[in-house]
CSV table of C-alpha atoms and ligand atoms in Angstrom, one decimal:
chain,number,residue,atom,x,y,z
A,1,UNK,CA,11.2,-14.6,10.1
A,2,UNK,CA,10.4,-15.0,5.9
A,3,UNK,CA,7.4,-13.6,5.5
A,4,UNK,CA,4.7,-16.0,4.4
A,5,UNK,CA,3.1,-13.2,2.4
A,6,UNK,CA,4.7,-10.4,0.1
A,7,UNK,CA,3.2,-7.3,-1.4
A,8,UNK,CA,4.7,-6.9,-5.0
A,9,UNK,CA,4.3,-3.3,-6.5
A,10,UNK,CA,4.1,-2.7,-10.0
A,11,UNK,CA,6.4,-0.3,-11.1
A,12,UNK,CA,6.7,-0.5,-14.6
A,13,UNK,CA,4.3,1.8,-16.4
A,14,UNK,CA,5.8,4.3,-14.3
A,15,UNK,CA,9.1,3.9,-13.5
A,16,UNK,CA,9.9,1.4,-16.2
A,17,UNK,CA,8.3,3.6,-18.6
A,18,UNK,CA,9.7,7.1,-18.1
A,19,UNK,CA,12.9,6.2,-19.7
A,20,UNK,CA,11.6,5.4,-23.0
A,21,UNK,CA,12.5,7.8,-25.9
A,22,UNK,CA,10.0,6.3,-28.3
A,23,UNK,CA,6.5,7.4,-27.7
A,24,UNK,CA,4.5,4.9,-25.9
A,25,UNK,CA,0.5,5.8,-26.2
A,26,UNK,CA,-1.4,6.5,-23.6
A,27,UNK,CA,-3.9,3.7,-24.6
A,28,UNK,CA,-1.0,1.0,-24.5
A,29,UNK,CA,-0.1,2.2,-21.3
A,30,UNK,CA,-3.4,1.7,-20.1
A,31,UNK,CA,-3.8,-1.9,-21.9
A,32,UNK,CA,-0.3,-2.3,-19.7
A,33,UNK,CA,-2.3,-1.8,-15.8
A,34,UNK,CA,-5.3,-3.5,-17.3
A,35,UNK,CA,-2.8,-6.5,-18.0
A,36,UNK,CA,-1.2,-6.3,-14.8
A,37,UNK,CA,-4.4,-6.2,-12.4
A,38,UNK,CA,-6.0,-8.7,-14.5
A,39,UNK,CA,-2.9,-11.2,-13.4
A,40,UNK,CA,-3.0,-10.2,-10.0
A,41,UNK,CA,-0.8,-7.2,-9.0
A,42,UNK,CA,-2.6,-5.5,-6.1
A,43,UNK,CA,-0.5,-2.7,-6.0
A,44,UNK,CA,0.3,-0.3,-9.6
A,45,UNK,CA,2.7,3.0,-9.5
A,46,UNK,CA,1.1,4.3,-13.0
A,47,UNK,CA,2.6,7.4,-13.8
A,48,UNK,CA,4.0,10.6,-12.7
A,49,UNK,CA,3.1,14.3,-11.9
A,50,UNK,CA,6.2,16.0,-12.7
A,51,UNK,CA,7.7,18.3,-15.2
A,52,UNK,CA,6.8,17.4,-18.6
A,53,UNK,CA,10.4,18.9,-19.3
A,54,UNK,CA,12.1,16.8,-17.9
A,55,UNK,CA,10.4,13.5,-18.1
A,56,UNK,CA,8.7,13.9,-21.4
A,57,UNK,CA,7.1,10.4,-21.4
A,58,UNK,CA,5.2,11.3,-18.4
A,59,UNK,CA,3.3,14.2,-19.5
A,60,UNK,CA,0.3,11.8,-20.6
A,61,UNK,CA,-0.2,11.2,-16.8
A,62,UNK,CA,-4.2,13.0,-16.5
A,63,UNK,CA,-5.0,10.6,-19.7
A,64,UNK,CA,-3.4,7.6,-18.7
A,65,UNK,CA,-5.0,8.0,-14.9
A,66,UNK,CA,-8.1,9.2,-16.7
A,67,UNK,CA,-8.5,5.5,-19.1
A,68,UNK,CA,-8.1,3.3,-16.0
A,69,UNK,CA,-10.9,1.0,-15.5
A,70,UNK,CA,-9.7,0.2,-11.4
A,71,UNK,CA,-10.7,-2.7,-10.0
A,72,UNK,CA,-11.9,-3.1,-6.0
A,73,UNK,CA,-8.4,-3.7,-4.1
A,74,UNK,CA,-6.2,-2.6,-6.5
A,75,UNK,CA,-3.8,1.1,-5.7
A,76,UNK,CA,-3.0,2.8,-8.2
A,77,UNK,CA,-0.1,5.5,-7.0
A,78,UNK,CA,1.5,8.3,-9.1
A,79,UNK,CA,4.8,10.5,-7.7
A,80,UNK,CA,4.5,13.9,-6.9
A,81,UNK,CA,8.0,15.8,-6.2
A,82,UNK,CA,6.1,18.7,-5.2
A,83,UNK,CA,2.7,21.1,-4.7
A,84,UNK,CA,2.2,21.5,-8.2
A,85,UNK,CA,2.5,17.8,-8.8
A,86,UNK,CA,0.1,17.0,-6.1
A,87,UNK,CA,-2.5,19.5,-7.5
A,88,UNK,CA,-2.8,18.6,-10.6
A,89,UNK,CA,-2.8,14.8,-9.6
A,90,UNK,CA,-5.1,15.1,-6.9
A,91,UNK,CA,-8.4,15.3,-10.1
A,92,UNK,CA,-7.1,11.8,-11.0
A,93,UNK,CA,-7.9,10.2,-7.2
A,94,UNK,CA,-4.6,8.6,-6.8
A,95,UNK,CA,-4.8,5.8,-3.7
A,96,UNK,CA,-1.2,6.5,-3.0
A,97,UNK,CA,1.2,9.1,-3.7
A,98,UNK,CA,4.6,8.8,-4.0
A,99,UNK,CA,7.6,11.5,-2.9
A,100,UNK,CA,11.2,10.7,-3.8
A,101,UNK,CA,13.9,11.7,-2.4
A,102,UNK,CA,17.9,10.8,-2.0
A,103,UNK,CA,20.5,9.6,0.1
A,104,UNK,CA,22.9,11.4,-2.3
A,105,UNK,CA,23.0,15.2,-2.5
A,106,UNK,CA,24.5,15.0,-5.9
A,107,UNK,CA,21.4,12.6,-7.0
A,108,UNK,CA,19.0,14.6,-5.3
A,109,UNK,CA,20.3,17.7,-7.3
A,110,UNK,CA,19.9,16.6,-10.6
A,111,UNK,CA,16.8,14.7,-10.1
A,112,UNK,CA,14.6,17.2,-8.6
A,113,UNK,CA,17.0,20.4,-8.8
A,114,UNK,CA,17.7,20.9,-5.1
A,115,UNK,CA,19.2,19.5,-2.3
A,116,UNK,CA,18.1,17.1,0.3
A,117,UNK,CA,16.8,19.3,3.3
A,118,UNK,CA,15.2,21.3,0.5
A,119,UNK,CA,13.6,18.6,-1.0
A,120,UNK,CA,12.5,17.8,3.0
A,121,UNK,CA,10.8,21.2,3.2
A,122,UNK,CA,9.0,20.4,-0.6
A,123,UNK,CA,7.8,17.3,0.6
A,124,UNK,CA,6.1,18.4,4.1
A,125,UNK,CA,3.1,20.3,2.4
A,126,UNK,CA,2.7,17.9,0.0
A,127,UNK,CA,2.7,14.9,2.5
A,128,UNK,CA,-0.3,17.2,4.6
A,129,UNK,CA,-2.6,17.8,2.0
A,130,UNK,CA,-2.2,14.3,1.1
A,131,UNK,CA,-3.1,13.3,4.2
A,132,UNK,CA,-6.0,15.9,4.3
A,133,UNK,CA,-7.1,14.1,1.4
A,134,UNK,CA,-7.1,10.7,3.3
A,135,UNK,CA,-4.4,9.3,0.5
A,136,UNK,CA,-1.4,7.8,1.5
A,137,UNK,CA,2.1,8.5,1.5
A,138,UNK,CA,5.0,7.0,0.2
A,139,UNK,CA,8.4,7.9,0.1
A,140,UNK,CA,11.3,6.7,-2.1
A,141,UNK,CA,15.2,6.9,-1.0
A,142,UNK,CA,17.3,6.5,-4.3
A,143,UNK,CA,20.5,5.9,-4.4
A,144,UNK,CA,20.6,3.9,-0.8
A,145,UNK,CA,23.7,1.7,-2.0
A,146,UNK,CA,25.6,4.0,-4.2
A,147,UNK,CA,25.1,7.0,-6.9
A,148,UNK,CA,26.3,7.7,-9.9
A,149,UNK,CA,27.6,11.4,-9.3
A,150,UNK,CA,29.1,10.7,-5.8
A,151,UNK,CA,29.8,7.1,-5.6
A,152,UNK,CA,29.7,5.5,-2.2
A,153,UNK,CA,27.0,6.0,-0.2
A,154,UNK,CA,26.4,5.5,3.5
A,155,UNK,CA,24.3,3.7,5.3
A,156,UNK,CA,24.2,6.8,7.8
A,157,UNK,CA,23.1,8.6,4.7
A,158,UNK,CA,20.1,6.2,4.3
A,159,UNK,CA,19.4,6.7,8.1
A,160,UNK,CA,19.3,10.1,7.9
A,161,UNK,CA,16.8,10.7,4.8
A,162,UNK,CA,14.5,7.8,6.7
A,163,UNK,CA,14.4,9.4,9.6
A,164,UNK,CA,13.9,13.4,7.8
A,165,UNK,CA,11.2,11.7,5.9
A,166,UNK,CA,9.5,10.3,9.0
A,167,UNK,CA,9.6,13.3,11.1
A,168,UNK,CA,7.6,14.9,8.1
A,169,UNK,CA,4.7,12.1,8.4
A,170,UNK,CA,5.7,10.0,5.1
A,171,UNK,CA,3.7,6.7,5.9
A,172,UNK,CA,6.2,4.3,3.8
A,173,UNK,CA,10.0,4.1,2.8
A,174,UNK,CA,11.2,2.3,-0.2
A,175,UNK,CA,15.1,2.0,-0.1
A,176,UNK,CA,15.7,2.5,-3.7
A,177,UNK,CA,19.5,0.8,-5.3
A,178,UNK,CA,19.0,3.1,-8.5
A,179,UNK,CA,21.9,1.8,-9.9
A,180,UNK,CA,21.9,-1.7,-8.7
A,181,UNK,CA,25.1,-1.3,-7.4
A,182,UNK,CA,24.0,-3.2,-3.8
A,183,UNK,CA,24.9,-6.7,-2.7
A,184,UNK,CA,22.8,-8.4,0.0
A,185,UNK,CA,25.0,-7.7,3.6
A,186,UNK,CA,25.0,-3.9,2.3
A,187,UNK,CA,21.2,-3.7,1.5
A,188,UNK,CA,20.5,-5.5,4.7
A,189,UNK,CA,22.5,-2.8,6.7
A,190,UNK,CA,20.6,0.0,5.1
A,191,UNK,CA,18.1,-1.6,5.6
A,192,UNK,CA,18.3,-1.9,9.3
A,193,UNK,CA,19.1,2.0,9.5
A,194,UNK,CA,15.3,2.3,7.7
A,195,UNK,CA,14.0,-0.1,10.3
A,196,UNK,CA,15.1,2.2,13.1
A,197,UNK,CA,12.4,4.6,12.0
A,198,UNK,CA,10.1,2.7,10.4
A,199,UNK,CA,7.8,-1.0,10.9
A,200,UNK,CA,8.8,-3.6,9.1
A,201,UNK,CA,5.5,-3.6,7.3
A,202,UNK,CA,6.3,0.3,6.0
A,203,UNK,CA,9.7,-0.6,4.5
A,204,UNK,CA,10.0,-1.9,1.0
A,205,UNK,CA,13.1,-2.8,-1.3
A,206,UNK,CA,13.5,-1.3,-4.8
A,207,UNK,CA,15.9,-2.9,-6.5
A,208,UNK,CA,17.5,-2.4,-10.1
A,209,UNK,CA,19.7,-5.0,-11.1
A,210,UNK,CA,21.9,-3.7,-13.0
A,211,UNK,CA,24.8,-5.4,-11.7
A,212,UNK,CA,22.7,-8.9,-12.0
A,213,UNK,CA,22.0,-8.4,-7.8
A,214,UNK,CA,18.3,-8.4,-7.4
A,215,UNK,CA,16.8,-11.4,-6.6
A,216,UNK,CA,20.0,-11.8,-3.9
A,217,UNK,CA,19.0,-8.6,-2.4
A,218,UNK,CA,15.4,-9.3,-1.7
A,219,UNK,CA,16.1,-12.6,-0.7
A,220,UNK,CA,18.7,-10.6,2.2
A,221,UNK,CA,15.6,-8.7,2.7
A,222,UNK,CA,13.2,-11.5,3.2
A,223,UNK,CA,15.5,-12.5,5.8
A,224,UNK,CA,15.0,-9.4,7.1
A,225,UNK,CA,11.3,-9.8,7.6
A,226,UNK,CA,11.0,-7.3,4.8
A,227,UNK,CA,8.1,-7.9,2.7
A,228,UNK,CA,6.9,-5.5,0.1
A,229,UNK,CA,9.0,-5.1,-3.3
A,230,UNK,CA,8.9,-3.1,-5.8
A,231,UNK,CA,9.4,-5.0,-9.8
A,232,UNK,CA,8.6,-4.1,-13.2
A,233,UNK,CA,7.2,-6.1,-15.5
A,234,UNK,CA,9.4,-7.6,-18.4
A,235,UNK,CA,12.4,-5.5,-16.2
A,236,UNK,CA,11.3,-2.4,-17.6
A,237,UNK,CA,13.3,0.6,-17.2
A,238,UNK,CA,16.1,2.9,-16.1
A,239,UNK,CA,16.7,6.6,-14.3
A,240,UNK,CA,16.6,9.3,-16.7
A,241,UNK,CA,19.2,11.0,-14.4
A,242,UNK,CA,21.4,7.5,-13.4
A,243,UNK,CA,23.3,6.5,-16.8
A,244,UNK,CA,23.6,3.2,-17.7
A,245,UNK,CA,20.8,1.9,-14.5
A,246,UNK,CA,18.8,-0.8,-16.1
A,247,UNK,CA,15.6,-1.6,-15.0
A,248,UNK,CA,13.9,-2.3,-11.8
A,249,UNK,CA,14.3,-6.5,-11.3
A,250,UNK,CA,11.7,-8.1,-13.1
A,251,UNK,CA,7.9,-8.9,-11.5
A,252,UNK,CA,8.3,-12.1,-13.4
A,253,UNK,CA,11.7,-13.3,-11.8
A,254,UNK,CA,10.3,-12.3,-8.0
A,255,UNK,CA,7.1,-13.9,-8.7
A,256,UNK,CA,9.0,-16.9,-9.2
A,257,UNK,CA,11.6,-17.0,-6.7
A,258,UNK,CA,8.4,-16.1,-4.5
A,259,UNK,CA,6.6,-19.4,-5.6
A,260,UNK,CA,9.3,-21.1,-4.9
A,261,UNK,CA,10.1,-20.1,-1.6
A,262,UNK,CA,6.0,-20.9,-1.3
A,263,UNK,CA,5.5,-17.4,-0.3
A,264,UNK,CA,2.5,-15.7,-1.9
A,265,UNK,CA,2.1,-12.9,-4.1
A,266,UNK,CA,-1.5,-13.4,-5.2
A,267,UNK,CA,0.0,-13.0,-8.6
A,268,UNK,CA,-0.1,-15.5,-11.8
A,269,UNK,CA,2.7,-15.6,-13.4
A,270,UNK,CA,1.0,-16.4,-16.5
A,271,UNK,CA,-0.6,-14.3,-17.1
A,272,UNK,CA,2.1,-11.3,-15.7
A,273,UNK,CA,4.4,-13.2,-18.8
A,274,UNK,CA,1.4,-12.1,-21.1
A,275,UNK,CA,1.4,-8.9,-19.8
A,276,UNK,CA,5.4,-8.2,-20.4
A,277,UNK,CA,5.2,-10.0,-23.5
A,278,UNK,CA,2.5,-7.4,-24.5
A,279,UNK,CA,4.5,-4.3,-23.7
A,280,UNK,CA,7.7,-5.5,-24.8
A,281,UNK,CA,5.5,-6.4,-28.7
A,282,UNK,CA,4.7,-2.4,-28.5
A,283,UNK,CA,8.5,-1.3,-27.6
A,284,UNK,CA,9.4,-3.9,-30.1
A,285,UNK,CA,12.0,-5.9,-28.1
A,286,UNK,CA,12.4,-9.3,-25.9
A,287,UNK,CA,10.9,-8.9,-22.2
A,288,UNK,CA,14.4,-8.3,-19.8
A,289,UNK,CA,13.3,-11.2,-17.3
A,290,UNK,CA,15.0,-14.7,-17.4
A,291,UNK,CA,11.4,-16.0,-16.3
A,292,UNK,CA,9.5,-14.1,-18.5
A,293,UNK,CA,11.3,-15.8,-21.5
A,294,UNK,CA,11.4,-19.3,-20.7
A,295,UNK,CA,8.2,-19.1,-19.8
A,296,UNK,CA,7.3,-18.0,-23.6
A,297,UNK,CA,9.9,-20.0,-25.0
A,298,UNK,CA,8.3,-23.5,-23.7
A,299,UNK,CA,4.8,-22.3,-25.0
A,300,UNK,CA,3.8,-24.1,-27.9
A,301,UNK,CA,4.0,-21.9,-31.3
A,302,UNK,CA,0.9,-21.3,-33.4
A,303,UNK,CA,2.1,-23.5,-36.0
A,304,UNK,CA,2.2,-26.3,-33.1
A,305,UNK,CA,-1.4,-25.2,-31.6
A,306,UNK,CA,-2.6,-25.3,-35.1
A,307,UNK,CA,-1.5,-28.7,-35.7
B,1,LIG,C1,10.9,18.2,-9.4
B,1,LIG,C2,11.0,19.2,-10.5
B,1,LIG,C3,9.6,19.5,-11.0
B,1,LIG,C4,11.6,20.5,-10.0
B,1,LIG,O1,12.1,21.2,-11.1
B,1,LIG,P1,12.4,22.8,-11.0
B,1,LIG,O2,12.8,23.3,-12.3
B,1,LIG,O3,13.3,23.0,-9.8
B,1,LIG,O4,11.0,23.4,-10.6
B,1,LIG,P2,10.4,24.8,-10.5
B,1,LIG,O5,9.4,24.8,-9.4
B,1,LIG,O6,11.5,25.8,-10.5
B,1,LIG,O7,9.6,24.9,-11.9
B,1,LIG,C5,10.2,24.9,-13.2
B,1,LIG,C6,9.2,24.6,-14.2
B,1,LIG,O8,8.7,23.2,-14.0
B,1,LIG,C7,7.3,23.3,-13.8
B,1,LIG,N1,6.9,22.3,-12.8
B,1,LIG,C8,7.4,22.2,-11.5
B,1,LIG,N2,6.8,21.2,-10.9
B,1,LIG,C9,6.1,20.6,-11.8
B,1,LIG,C10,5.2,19.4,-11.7
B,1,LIG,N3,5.1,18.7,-10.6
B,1,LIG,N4,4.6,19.0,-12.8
B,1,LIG,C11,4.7,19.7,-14.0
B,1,LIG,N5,5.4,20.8,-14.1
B,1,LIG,C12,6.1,21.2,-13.0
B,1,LIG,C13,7.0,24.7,-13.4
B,1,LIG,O9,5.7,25.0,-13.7
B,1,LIG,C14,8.0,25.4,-14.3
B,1,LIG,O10,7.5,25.5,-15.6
B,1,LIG,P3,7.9,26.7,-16.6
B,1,LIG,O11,7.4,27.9,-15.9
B,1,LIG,O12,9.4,26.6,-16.8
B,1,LIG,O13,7.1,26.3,-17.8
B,1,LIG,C15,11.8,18.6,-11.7
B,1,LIG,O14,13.1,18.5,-11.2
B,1,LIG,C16,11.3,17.3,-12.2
B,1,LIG,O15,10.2,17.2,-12.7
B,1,LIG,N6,12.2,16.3,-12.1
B,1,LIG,C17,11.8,15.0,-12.6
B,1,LIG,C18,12.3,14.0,-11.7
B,1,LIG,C19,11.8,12.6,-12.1
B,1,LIG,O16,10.7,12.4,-12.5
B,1,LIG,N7,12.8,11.6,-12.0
B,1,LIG,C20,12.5,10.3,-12.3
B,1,LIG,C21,11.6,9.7,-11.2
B,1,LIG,S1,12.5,9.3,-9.7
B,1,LIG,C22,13.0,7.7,-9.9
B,1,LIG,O17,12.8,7.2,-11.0
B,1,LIG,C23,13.7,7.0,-8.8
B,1,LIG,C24,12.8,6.0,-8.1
B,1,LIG,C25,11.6,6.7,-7.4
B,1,LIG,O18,12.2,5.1,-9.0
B,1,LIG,C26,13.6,5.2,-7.1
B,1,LIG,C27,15.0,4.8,-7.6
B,1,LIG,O19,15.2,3.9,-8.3
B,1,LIG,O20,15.9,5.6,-7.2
């Protein structure tokens, strides 16, 4: 039932990203995709189309989308909470687009400023002109395994946002743990509820792991048959509107656990080490993966190459 195959979606420009409060250029963000197709990432969530406002380190999405050199069988997918964000990401030919929505009113309202039905009815014109458009669909469930403002959350909850989203035509779930409160028996029962409306190759796992859970929930997916993840590079991230969430599980720590379950990712890990060491250089901190640093720590210094 492990897949012998997994498609690993880059979500760290994007969501890893979005939490900054230092600037981050537009060129380095670009430099960042570059990095990450050139080691072998297939599939890249660059930025977002929403309300400079609120995400301020966003608001360089036309430039970012506009500096992107794509390469033949790469996606490149930006979110879009609404019309407005589809229209003005529409000029930058996004493969994929991205709607997010909660299992958790209280999320749902402080992330995009309505509730959960409403945010149904603001995603079905968005999901058609998509489609009209021939780009697909994704849509994200945050706060599957528990929210910050409520606390538990059901996996009845999860069922019911999967199946909302489905009636609308999205094409993909992702059930999101924003806050990385999930442990494997309770991601694989959300999971399941997904599964009910959805095939297992349109379901995907977005874990943060916060709570040190990550890897252990994929795994509890893989056993699932599930077999697209999303990771960001050098664990970049947080939720502007989930306190304290770190970031998304590292690329580099599922690209090894991957190898080593001889599942492929198509990805180098290498080269994906280079690319969180670079970003982590411009935020001017270590990379947040375990893999990610030993990997650099048993690389010879200059001094040592230059000897
Ligand atoms: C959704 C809205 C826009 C609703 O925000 P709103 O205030 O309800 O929207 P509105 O339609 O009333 O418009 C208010 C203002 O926003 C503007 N506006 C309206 N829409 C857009 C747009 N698309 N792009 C740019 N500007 C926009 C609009 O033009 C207007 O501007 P003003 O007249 O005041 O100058 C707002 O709540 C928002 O931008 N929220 C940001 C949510 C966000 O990006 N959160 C982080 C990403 S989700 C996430 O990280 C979770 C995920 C996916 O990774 C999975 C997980 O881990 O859980």
């Amino acid at each position: 039932m492990i897949p012998h195959q997994v498609r690993l979606v880059e979500v760290g420009p994007r969501d890893g990203l979005q939490n900054e409060k230092q600037p981050v250029a537009a060129a380095d963000k670009i430099d960042l995709v570059h990095r990450l197709q050139a080691a072998g990432v297939r599939e890249i969530e660059v930025t977002s189309f929403v309300s400079p406002k609120w995400v301020p380190q966003m608001a360089d999405n036309t430039e970012v989308m506009a500096g992107l050199q794509r390469r033949p069988g790469v996606r490149y997918s930006v979110l879009t909470p609404n019309m407005k964000g589809l229209e003005a990401a529409l000029a930058s030919r996004p493969d994929e687009i991205v709607v997010f929505g909660a299992a958790s009113e209280a999320f749902s309202q402080r992330n995009i400023n309505c509730s959960i039905a409403e945010s149904i009815e603001r995603f079905q014109p968005v999901v058609q002109a998509a489609h009209a458009h021939g780009i697909k669909v994704r849509g994200a469930v945050s706060c599957a395994l528990g929210c910050p403002y409520q606390g538990e959350v059901s996996a009845d909850e999860v069922e019911r946002v999967a199946r909302l989203m489905r009636e609308i035509g999205v094409d993909h779930l992702g059930v999101a743990d924003t806050i990385g409160v999930g442990t494997p028996k309770r991601v694989q029962r959300a999971m399941e509820r997904a599964l009910r409306h959805y095939p297992l190759s349109e379901v995907s796992g977005h874990f943060h792991d916060t709570y040190g859970q990550a890897l252990a929930n994929i795994y509890a997916c893989l056993e699932l048959g599930v077999a697209t993840f999303d990771a960001s590079v050098a664990g970049l991230g947080g939720c502007p509107y989930a306190k304290g969430a770190t970031g998304n599980v590292a690329t580099e720590d599922v690209v090894f656990l991957l190898q080593g379950l001889d599942i492929d990712s198509g990805v180098d890990l290498d080269r994906l080490v280079d690319a969180g060491a670079f970003i982590s250089g411009v935020l001017g901190r270590k990379p947040v993966s375990r893999v990610g640093n030993a990997v650099l720590a048993k690389r010879p210094s200059l001094q040592e190459s230059a000897a």
